mmCIF file of C-alpha atoms in Angstrom:
data_model
loop_
_atom_site.group_PDB
_atom_site.id
_atom_site.type_symbol
_atom_site.label_atom_id
_atom_site.label_comp_id
_atom_site.label_asym_id
_atom_site.label_seq_id
_atom_site.Cartn_x
_atom_site.Cartn_y
_atom_site.Cartn_z
ATOM 1 C CA MET U 164 9.102 -10.812 -4.239
ATOM 2 C CA SER U 165 7.222 -14.265 -3.424
ATOM 3 C CA ASP U 166 4.854 -16.384 -5.860
ATOM 4 C CA GLN U 167 3.005 -16.451 -2.936
ATOM 5 C CA PRO U 168 0.071 -13.292 -2.429
ATOM 6 C CA ILE U 169 0.407 -10.319 0.241
ATOM 7 C CA ALA U 170 -0.980 -7.767 0.929
ATOM 8 C CA GLN U 171 -0.212 -4.537 -0.816
ATOM 9 C CA PRO U 172 -3.637 -1.893 0.109
ATOM 10 C CA TRP U 173 -4.103 0.953 -2.197
ATOM 11 C CA SER U 174 -7.293 3.352 -2.505
ATOM 12 C CA HIS U 175 -8.978 4.579 -5.520
ATOM 13 C CA ARG U 176 -10.474 8.383 -5.064
ATOM 14 C CA GLY U 177 -10.620 8.191 -1.430
ATOM 15 C CA HIS U 178 -11.587 4.062 -0.737
ATOM 16 C CA ALA U 179 -9.878 1.123 0.914
ATOM 17 C CA VAL U 180 -8.894 -0.748 -2.318
ATOM 18 C CA HIS U 181 -7.242 -4.921 -1.306
ATOM 19 C CA ALA U 182 -4.999 -6.269 -3.637
ATOM 20 C CA VAL U 183 -2.554 -8.893 -3.110
ATOM 21 C CA VAL U 184 0.970 -8.839 -6.087
ATOM 22 C CA ALA U 185 2.512 -12.405 -5.954
ATOM 23 C CA ALA U 186 5.890 -12.080 -7.778
ATOM 24 C CA PRO U 187 8.845 -14.810 -8.930
ATOM 25 C CA ALA U 188 12.423 -12.901 -9.220
ATOM 26 C CA GLN U 189 12.880 -11.811 -12.424
ATOM 27 C CA PRO U 190 9.087 -12.321 -13.767
ATOM 28 C CA ARG U 191 7.830 -12.460 -17.310
ATOM 29 C CA GLY U 192 5.829 -11.202 -20.418
ATOM 30 C CA PRO U 193 3.090 -8.541 -19.451
ATOM 31 C CA ALA U 194 1.360 -8.246 -15.676
ATOM 32 C CA VAL U 195 -1.342 -9.915 -14.826
ATOM 33 C CA LEU U 196 -4.231 -7.899 -13.077
ATOM 34 C CA LEU U 197 -7.437 -10.860 -11.810
ATOM 35 C CA VAL U 198 -10.299 -9.323 -10.773
ATOM 36 C CA HIS U 199 -13.183 -10.983 -9.327
ATOM 37 C CA GLY U 200 -16.868 -11.541 -9.635
ATOM 38 C CA PHE U 201 -19.799 -10.542 -7.316
ATOM 39 C CA GLY U 202 -20.086 -11.324 -4.382
ATOM 40 C CA ALA U 203 -16.389 -12.531 -4.555
ATOM 41 C CA SER U 204 -13.087 -11.519 -3.537
ATOM 42 C CA THR U 205 -9.622 -11.932 -4.695
ATOM 43 C CA ASP U 206 -9.716 -15.220 -2.381
ATOM 44 C CA HIS U 207 -11.770 -17.789 -5.146
ATOM 45 C CA TRP U 208 -7.657 -16.911 -6.881
ATOM 46 C CA ARG U 209 -6.880 -18.765 -4.423
ATOM 47 C CA HIS U 210 -6.205 -21.834 -6.986
ATOM 48 C CA ASN U 211 -4.370 -19.890 -9.347
ATOM 49 C CA ILE U 212 -1.980 -16.732 -7.990
ATOM 50 C CA PRO U 213 0.869 -19.385 -6.745
ATOM 51 C CA ALA U 214 0.894 -21.326 -9.922
ATOM 52 C CA LEU U 215 0.947 -18.126 -12.581
ATOM 53 C CA ALA U 216 2.710 -16.328 -9.942
ATOM 54 C CA VAL U 217 6.106 -18.854 -10.292
ATOM 55 C CA SER U 218 6.566 -17.546 -13.695
ATOM 56 C CA HIS U 219 4.684 -13.557 -14.224
ATOM 57 C CA GLU U 220 4.134 -11.245 -12.563
ATOM 58 C CA VAL U 221 0.559 -12.182 -10.532
ATOM 59 C CA HIS U 222 -1.832 -8.922 -9.265
ATOM 60 C CA ALA U 223 -5.762 -8.935 -7.802
ATOM 61 C CA LEU U 224 -7.875 -7.278 -5.995
ATOM 62 C CA ASP U 225 -11.109 -6.480 -4.196
ATOM 63 C CA LEU U 226 -13.115 -4.193 -6.337
ATOM 64 C CA LEU U 227 -14.927 -1.088 -3.937
ATOM 65 C CA GLY U 228 -17.974 -2.627 -2.485
ATOM 66 C CA PHE U 229 -16.455 -6.644 -2.122
ATOM 67 C CA GLY U 230 -14.020 -8.391 -0.337
ATOM 68 C CA ARG U 231 -11.884 -6.418 1.830
ATOM 69 C CA SER U 232 -12.470 -3.091 -0.299
ATOM 70 C CA ALA U 233 -13.942 -0.451 1.146
ATOM 71 C CA LYS U 234 -18.175 -0.642 0.920
ATOM 72 C CA PRO U 235 -18.862 3.102 1.004
ATOM 73 C CA ALA U 236 -23.021 4.037 0.175
ATOM 74 C CA GLU U 237 -22.418 6.829 -1.185
ATOM 75 C CA LEU U 238 -20.418 5.028 -4.576
ATOM 76 C CA ALA U 239 -22.595 5.039 -7.576
ATOM 77 C CA TYR U 240 -21.700 1.445 -8.630
ATOM 78 C CA GLY U 241 -21.490 -0.449 -11.436
ATOM 79 C CA GLY U 242 -19.300 -0.991 -14.692
ATOM 80 C CA ALA U 243 -18.028 2.362 -14.485
ATOM 81 C CA LEU U 244 -17.125 2.896 -11.459
ATOM 82 C CA TRP U 245 -15.153 -0.933 -11.571
ATOM 83 C CA ARG U 246 -13.464 -0.039 -15.180
ATOM 84 C CA ASP U 247 -12.152 2.926 -13.654
ATOM 85 C CA GLN U 248 -10.595 1.585 -10.848
ATOM 86 C CA LEU U 249 -8.876 -1.313 -12.865
ATOM 87 C CA ALA U 250 -7.471 1.265 -15.348
ATOM 88 C CA ALA U 251 -6.875 3.307 -12.702
ATOM 89 C CA TYR U 252 -4.279 0.120 -10.757
ATOM 90 C CA VAL U 253 -3.092 -0.156 -13.893
ATOM 91 C CA ALA U 254 -1.399 2.875 -14.033
ATOM 92 C CA GLU U 255 -0.782 3.858 -10.716
ATOM 93 C CA ARG U 256 0.218 0.906 -9.175
ATOM 94 C CA ILE U 257 1.256 -2.339 -12.059
ATOM 95 C CA GLY U 258 2.356 1.271 -14.786
ATOM 96 C CA ARG U 259 3.329 -1.242 -17.505
ATOM 97 C CA PRO U 260 0.871 -3.581 -20.101
ATOM 98 C CA THR U 261 -1.127 -5.833 -18.477
ATOM 99 C CA VAL U 262 -3.315 -8.466 -19.579
ATOM 100 C CA LEU U 263 -6.692 -8.236 -17.377
ATOM 101 C CA VAL U 264 -8.719 -11.525 -16.202
ATOM 102 C CA GLY U 265 -12.061 -11.524 -14.820
ATOM 103 C CA ASN U 266 -15.188 -13.658 -13.922
ATOM 104 C CA SER U 267 -18.183 -13.607 -14.562
ATOM 105 C CA LEU U 268 -19.015 -8.896 -13.826
ATOM 106 C CA GLY U 269 -15.072 -8.767 -12.595
ATOM 107 C CA GLY U 270 -15.195 -10.050 -16.641
ATOM 108 C CA PHE U 271 -17.560 -7.657 -17.586
ATOM 109 C CA ALA U 272 -15.207 -5.304 -15.439
ATOM 110 C CA ALA U 273 -11.553 -6.910 -17.276
ATOM 111 C CA LEU U 274 -13.512 -6.560 -20.985
ATOM 112 C CA ALA U 275 -14.571 -2.112 -19.692
ATOM 113 C CA ALA U 276 -11.086 -1.471 -18.103
ATOM 114 C CA GLY U 277 -8.839 -3.340 -21.599
ATOM 115 C CA VAL U 278 -10.392 -1.334 -24.141
ATOM 116 C CA ALA U 279 -10.132 1.981 -21.651
ATOM 117 C CA LEU U 280 -6.389 1.632 -20.875
ATOM 118 C CA GLY U 281 -5.711 0.655 -24.681
ATOM 119 C CA PRO U 282 -1.569 -0.278 -25.508
ATOM 120 C CA GLN U 283 -1.530 -0.241 -21.580
ATOM 121 C CA ALA U 284 -3.974 -3.264 -22.268
ATOM 122 C CA ALA U 285 -1.433 -6.693 -23.154
ATOM 123 C CA GLY U 286 -3.829 -8.920 -23.144
ATOM 124 C CA VAL U 287 -8.074 -9.497 -21.967
ATOM 125 C CA VAL U 288 -9.092 -12.601 -20.631
ATOM 126 C CA LEU U 289 -12.852 -13.524 -19.874
ATOM 127 C CA LEU U 290 -13.740 -16.377 -17.955
ATOM 128 C CA ASN U 291 -17.801 -16.837 -18.657
ATOM 129 C CA ALA U 292 -17.930 -12.888 -18.486
ATOM 130 C CA ALA U 293 -21.148 -11.612 -17.020
ATOM 131 C CA GLY U 294 -22.953 -8.101 -19.335
ATOM 132 C CA PRO U 295 -24.886 -7.997 -21.794
ATOM 133 C CA PHE U 296 -24.781 -7.351 -25.957
ATOM 134 C CA SER U 297 -27.053 -4.496 -27.670
ATOM 135 C CA ASP U 298 -29.840 -6.955 -29.431
ATOM 136 C CA GLU U 299 -30.539 -7.932 -24.970
ATOM 137 C CA GLN U 300 -31.045 -4.588 -23.970
ATOM 138 C CA ALA U 301 -34.080 -3.790 -25.687
ATOM 139 C CA PRO U 302 -37.147 -3.739 -23.903
ATOM 140 C CA PRO U 303 -39.290 -6.089 -23.479
ATOM 141 C CA ARG U 304 -42.468 -6.735 -26.025
ATOM 142 C CA GLY U 305 -46.206 -7.143 -24.860
ATOM 143 C CA TRP U 306 -48.793 -6.361 -22.365
ATOM 144 C CA GLY U 307 -48.221 -9.399 -20.143
ATOM 145 C CA ALA U 308 -43.907 -8.918 -20.770
ATOM 146 C CA ILE U 309 -44.083 -5.464 -19.439
ATOM 147 C CA THR U 310 -46.384 -6.780 -16.754
ATOM 148 C CA ARG U 311 -44.454 -9.213 -15.539
ATOM 149 C CA GLN U 312 -41.347 -7.233 -15.424
ATOM 150 C CA THR U 313 -42.826 -4.315 -14.442
ATOM 151 C CA ILE U 314 -44.671 -6.590 -10.886
ATOM 152 C CA GLY U 315 -40.648 -8.201 -10.247
ATOM 153 C CA ALA U 316 -38.226 -4.770 -10.428
ATOM 154 C CA ALA U 317 -41.553 -3.387 -7.968
ATOM 155 C CA LEU U 318 -40.903 -5.844 -5.547
ATOM 156 C CA LEU U 319 -37.147 -6.537 -5.601
ATOM 157 C CA ARG U 320 -36.956 -2.528 -4.763
ATOM 158 C CA SER U 321 -39.024 -3.506 -1.911
ATOM 159 C CA PRO U 322 -36.211 -2.553 1.516
ATOM 160 C CA VAL U 323 -37.958 -5.104 3.532
ATOM 161 C CA LEU U 324 -38.012 -7.675 0.542
ATOM 162 C CA GLN U 325 -34.369 -6.986 -0.652
ATOM 163 C CA ARG U 326 -33.439 -6.978 3.359
ATOM 164 C CA LEU U 327 -34.473 -10.770 3.821
ATOM 165 C CA LEU U 328 -32.786 -11.848 0.148
ATOM 166 C CA PHE U 329 -29.903 -10.497 2.176
ATOM 167 C CA GLU U 330 -29.655 -12.429 4.873
ATOM 168 C CA ASN U 331 -31.354 -15.104 3.613
ATOM 169 C CA LEU U 332 -27.866 -15.392 0.578
ATOM 170 C CA ARG U 333 -25.440 -14.747 3.597
ATOM 171 C CA ARG U 334 -26.214 -17.415 5.300
ATOM 172 C CA PRO U 335 -23.487 -20.207 5.530
ATOM 173 C CA ALA U 336 -26.231 -22.863 3.733
ATOM 174 C CA THR U 337 -26.894 -20.728 1.133
ATOM 175 C CA ILE U 338 -23.529 -19.756 0.217
ATOM 176 C CA ARG U 339 -22.791 -23.391 -0.012
ATOM 177 C CA ARG U 340 -25.855 -24.779 -2.320
ATOM 178 C CA THR U 341 -25.058 -21.377 -4.124
ATOM 179 C CA LEU U 342 -22.154 -22.788 -5.447
ATOM 180 C CA ASN U 343 -23.215 -26.343 -5.768
ATOM 181 C CA GLN U 344 -25.466 -25.109 -8.689
ATOM 182 C CA VAL U 345 -22.917 -22.852 -9.897
ATOM 183 C CA TYR U 346 -19.239 -25.861 -9.765
ATOM 184 C CA ILE U 347 -20.014 -29.697 -11.435
ATOM 185 C CA ASP U 348 -17.087 -30.952 -9.636
ATOM 186 C CA ARG U 349 -16.985 -30.414 -6.062
ATOM 187 C CA THR U 350 -14.409 -30.868 -4.349
ATOM 188 C CA ASN U 351 -13.110 -27.118 -3.989
ATOM 189 C CA VAL U 352 -16.012 -26.375 -2.589
ATOM 190 C CA ASP U 353 -15.281 -26.271 0.860
ATOM 191 C CA ASP U 354 -15.330 -24.555 4.245
ATOM 192 C CA ALA U 355 -12.135 -22.013 2.867
ATOM 193 C CA LEU U 356 -14.654 -21.265 -0.398
ATOM 194 C CA VAL U 357 -17.731 -20.626 1.879
ATOM 195 C CA GLU U 358 -16.448 -18.552 4.285
ATOM 196 C CA ALA U 359 -14.275 -16.166 1.845
ATOM 197 C CA ILE U 360 -17.721 -15.378 0.807
ATOM 198 C CA ARG U 361 -19.704 -14.953 3.930
ATOM 199 C CA ARG U 362 -17.312 -12.922 6.001
ATOM 200 C CA PRO U 363 -17.031 -10.011 3.326
ATOM 201 C CA SER U 364 -21.420 -10.199 4.132
ATOM 202 C CA LEU U 365 -21.106 -9.067 7.686
ATOM 203 C CA ASP U 366 -19.357 -5.816 6.747
ATOM 204 C CA PRO U 367 -21.274 -2.760 8.126
ATOM 205 C CA GLY U 368 -21.712 -1.652 4.401
ATOM 206 C CA ALA U 369 -22.537 -4.505 3.003
ATOM 207 C CA PHE U 370 -26.213 -4.575 2.408
ATOM 208 C CA GLY U 371 -26.564 -1.137 1.217
ATOM 209 C CA VAL U 372 -23.978 -2.060 -2.063
ATOM 210 C CA PHE U 373 -25.946 -5.006 -1.915
ATOM 211 C CA ARG U 374 -29.179 -2.859 -1.861
ATOM 212 C CA THR U 375 -27.595 -1.209 -5.935
ATOM 213 C CA VAL U 376 -27.656 -4.455 -7.153
ATOM 214 C CA PHE U 377 -31.357 -3.933 -8.616
ATOM 215 C CA ASP U 378 -30.474 -1.061 -9.801
ATOM 216 C CA ILE U 379 -26.426 -1.312 -11.712
ATOM 217 C CA PRO U 380 -26.833 0.453 -14.178
ATOM 218 C CA ARG U 381 -25.744 -2.317 -17.599
ATOM 219 C CA GLY U 382 -22.991 -0.652 -19.184
ATOM 220 C CA GLN U 383 -22.152 -0.564 -22.608
ATOM 221 C CA PRO U 384 -22.481 -2.786 -24.714
ATOM 222 C CA LEU U 385 -20.400 -6.577 -25.247
ATOM 223 C CA ASP U 386 -20.825 -6.179 -28.740
ATOM 224 C CA GLU U 387 -19.701 -2.217 -29.016
ATOM 225 C CA LEU U 388 -16.980 -2.855 -26.250
ATOM 226 C CA PHE U 389 -15.800 -5.636 -28.901
ATOM 227 C CA ALA U 390 -15.350 -3.607 -31.631
ATOM 228 C CA GLU U 391 -12.625 -0.707 -29.426
ATOM 229 C CA LEU U 392 -10.560 -4.033 -27.883
ATOM 230 C CA ALA U 393 -7.257 -3.532 -29.067
ATOM 231 C CA CYS U 394 -5.578 -6.317 -27.322
ATOM 232 C CA PRO U 395 -5.429 -9.721 -27.383
ATOM 233 C CA LEU U 396 -8.918 -11.955 -26.137
ATOM 234 C CA LEU U 397 -8.760 -15.353 -24.691
ATOM 235 C CA LEU U 398 -11.802 -16.783 -23.771
ATOM 236 C CA LEU U 399 -12.468 -19.565 -21.342
ATOM 237 C CA TRP U 400 -15.684 -21.218 -20.884
ATOM 238 C CA GLY U 401 -16.791 -23.262 -18.237
ATOM 239 C CA ILE U 402 -19.705 -24.475 -20.669
ATOM 240 C CA ARG U 403 -21.703 -27.000 -18.554
ATOM 241 C CA ASP U 404 -22.279 -23.124 -16.283
ATOM 242 C CA PRO U 405 -26.051 -23.228 -15.419
ATOM 243 C CA TRP U 406 -26.537 -19.506 -15.243
ATOM 244 C CA ILE U 407 -25.942 -17.980 -18.449
ATOM 245 C CA ASN U 408 -26.174 -20.282 -20.816
ATOM 246 C CA ALA U 409 -22.832 -20.608 -21.489
ATOM 247 C CA ALA U 410 -23.464 -22.407 -25.057
ATOM 248 C CA GLY U 411 -25.537 -19.860 -25.829
ATOM 249 C CA ARG U 412 -23.869 -17.279 -25.108
ATOM 250 C CA ARG U 413 -20.808 -18.589 -26.254
ATOM 251 C CA GLN U 414 -22.140 -18.406 -29.727
ATOM 252 C CA ALA U 415 -23.229 -14.439 -29.358
ATOM 253 C CA PHE U 416 -19.544 -14.267 -28.309
ATOM 254 C CA GLN U 417 -18.283 -15.829 -31.459
ATOM 255 C CA ARG U 418 -20.476 -13.788 -33.348
ATOM 256 C CA HIS U 419 -18.889 -10.366 -31.701
ATOM 257 C CA ALA U 420 -16.070 -10.748 -30.341
ATOM 258 C CA PRO U 421 -12.633 -9.832 -32.822
ATOM 259 C CA ALA U 422 -11.966 -14.017 -34.379
ATOM 260 C CA SER U 423 -8.606 -12.461 -35.518
ATOM 261 C CA SER U 424 -7.550 -12.079 -32.040
ATOM 262 C CA THR U 425 -9.220 -14.152 -30.442
ATOM 263 C CA THR U 426 -8.295 -17.117 -28.711
ATOM 264 C CA GLU U 427 -11.298 -19.712 -27.295
ATOM 265 C CA VAL U 428 -10.649 -22.388 -24.553
ATOM 266 C CA VAL U 429 -13.581 -24.896 -22.906
ATOM 267 C CA LEU U 430 -13.292 -26.610 -20.334
ATOM 268 C CA GLU U 431 -15.790 -29.037 -18.165
ATOM 269 C CA ALA U 432 -16.727 -27.266 -15.321
ATOM 270 C CA GLY U 433 -19.164 -24.118 -14.234
ATOM 271 C CA HIS U 434 -19.374 -21.016 -13.363
ATOM 272 C CA CYS U 435 -15.767 -20.520 -11.727
ATOM 273 C CA PRO U 436 -13.606 -22.671 -13.355
ATOM 274 C CA HIS U 437 -10.537 -20.290 -12.694
ATOM 275 C CA ASP U 438 -11.330 -21.883 -9.093
ATOM 276 C CA GLU U 439 -13.115 -25.461 -9.776
ATOM 277 C CA VAL U 440 -10.628 -26.856 -12.438
ATOM 278 C CA PRO U 441 -7.639 -24.636 -11.357
ATOM 279 C CA GLU U 442 -4.871 -26.709 -13.048
ATOM 280 C CA LEU U 443 -6.568 -26.561 -16.842
ATOM 281 C CA VAL U 444 -6.917 -22.876 -16.592
ATOM 282 C CA ASN U 445 -3.928 -22.620 -15.015
ATOM 283 C CA THR U 446 -2.390 -24.599 -18.066
ATOM 284 C CA ALA U 447 -4.458 -22.723 -20.569
ATOM 285 C CA LEU U 448 -3.989 -19.337 -19.792
ATOM 286 C CA LEU U 449 0.352 -19.764 -18.726
ATOM 287 C CA ASN U 450 0.577 -21.267 -22.513
ATOM 288 C CA TRP U 451 -1.999 -18.980 -23.718
ATOM 289 C CA LEU U 452 0.662 -16.020 -21.790
ATOM 290 C CA ASP U 453 3.967 -17.727 -23.389
ATOM 291 C CA ASP U 454 1.857 -16.959 -26.623
ATOM 292 C CA LEU U 455 1.134 -13.607 -26.564
ATOM 293 C CA GLY U 456 5.111 -12.981 -25.241
ATOM 294 C CA GLY U 457 6.190 -14.697 -28.793
ATOM 295 C CA SER U 458 4.197 -12.240 -30.797
ATOM 296 C CA GLY U 459 4.648 -9.472 -28.909
ATOM 297 C CA GLY U 460 1.342 -8.819 -28.303
ATOM 298 C CA ASP U 461 -0.031 -8.406 -31.632
ATOM 299 C CA ALA U 462 -3.101 -7.591 -31.653
ATOM 300 C CA ALA U 463 -3.952 -8.452 -35.319
ATOM 301 C CA GLY U 464 -2.289 -11.804 -34.402
ATOM 302 C CA VAL U 465 -4.147 -15.355 -36.023
ATOM 303 C CA ALA U 466 -5.755 -16.779 -33.382
ATOM 304 C CA ARG U 467 -4.350 -19.931 -31.993
ATOM 305 C CA ALA U 468 -5.789 -22.596 -29.394
ATOM 306 C CA VAL U 469 -4.674 -23.638 -25.879
ATOM 307 C CA SER U 470 -4.279 -26.978 -26.186
ATOM 308 C CA ALA U 471 -1.799 -29.679 -24.278
ATOM 309 C CA GLY U 472 0.955 -30.074 -27.783
ATOM 310 C CA GLU U 473 -2.371 -29.947 -30.270
ATOM 311 C CA PRO U 474 -1.717 -27.296 -33.235
ATOM 312 C CA PRO U 475 -3.635 -24.723 -33.968
ATOM 313 C CA PRO U 476 -6.132 -24.519 -36.348
ATOM 314 C CA ALA U 477 -5.386 -21.489 -39.512
ATOM 315 C CA ALA U 478 -7.310 -18.881 -38.037
ATOM 316 C CA GLY U 479 -10.000 -18.250 -36.330
ATOM 317 C CA LEU U 480 -11.974 -18.808 -32.953
ATOM 318 C CA ALA U 481 -10.496 -22.119 -32.439
ATOM 319 C CA PRO U 482 -12.399 -24.998 -29.185
ATOM 320 C CA VAL U 483 -10.217 -27.264 -27.500
ATOM 321 C CA ALA U 484 -9.451 -29.976 -26.041
ATOM 322 C CA ALA U 485 -7.034 -29.563 -23.442
ATOM 323 C CA SER U 486 -7.386 -32.837 -21.651
ATOM 324 C CA ASP U 487 -10.069 -35.273 -20.439
ATOM 325 C CA ARG U 488 -12.175 -32.393 -18.608
ATOM 326 C CA THR U 489 -12.909 -29.846 -21.472
ATOM 327 C CA ALA U 490 -15.392 -30.229 -24.207
ATOM 328 C CA ALA U 491 -15.033 -28.982 -27.626
#
């Protein structure tokens, strides 16, 4: 194989899935599966696949409904579909223990798949992962909150409003403006990235997938998934993410993530640290993968800091200072 990605089409439930693979002649450690966020695709790992594939077997795929994968109208889009898609890919295409790496929506799918795969999941890496905790699923209280939610939900379910939103969101200028909001360093917000997001929105089924966004089931809460996770976990934070209140969300993850097997890396970046600061993410991920291989992937191992030469603390979640672009 090559350390440059090669397309290797696959199918799930009879629907075409775009997947790419890259690997050295003799890969070490577990395989790695990269999972994009909402509206993105395998293209969003453009700065990560070549670096990771120097030493590891790397796979990336487009979730059904996104990128170059099929967008059939009859599918129930949501966490269960994407969890099953990832688990099936690991079982059918990779066939050995795999580390699942996901950003945003892809993080939720990767975590759910990591739980479903059991011993076939060598580890899970979450980059600003989406998904609710149990206490965030409580219904609104008070007439004001209930009214606002009801009216807002009704408006968002209007086909006319949905079409207007869709047409606006897929305009190149809107895509670029949105990316500029969530990238702190905008160097990599380039024409290639904008086009990688715009192009799939032109597919015939794209609007149908977009409409399901307003009805996608929330899925199993993150705290329940963490309680069932049996493999090591790496939390990679773009701590200046304006979309998810990363600092507050990080505290929630610290309360629920399994402390004995969790590593945490905090970076001065926004919602997509793998594309904004890829060198730092690649270094942190490769260091963690090396340590994973050295410990045999023992989920009961003590959490370590991933950093450039810093010794790890004795235990617990570990915020680190990997460089001058990393925040503790």
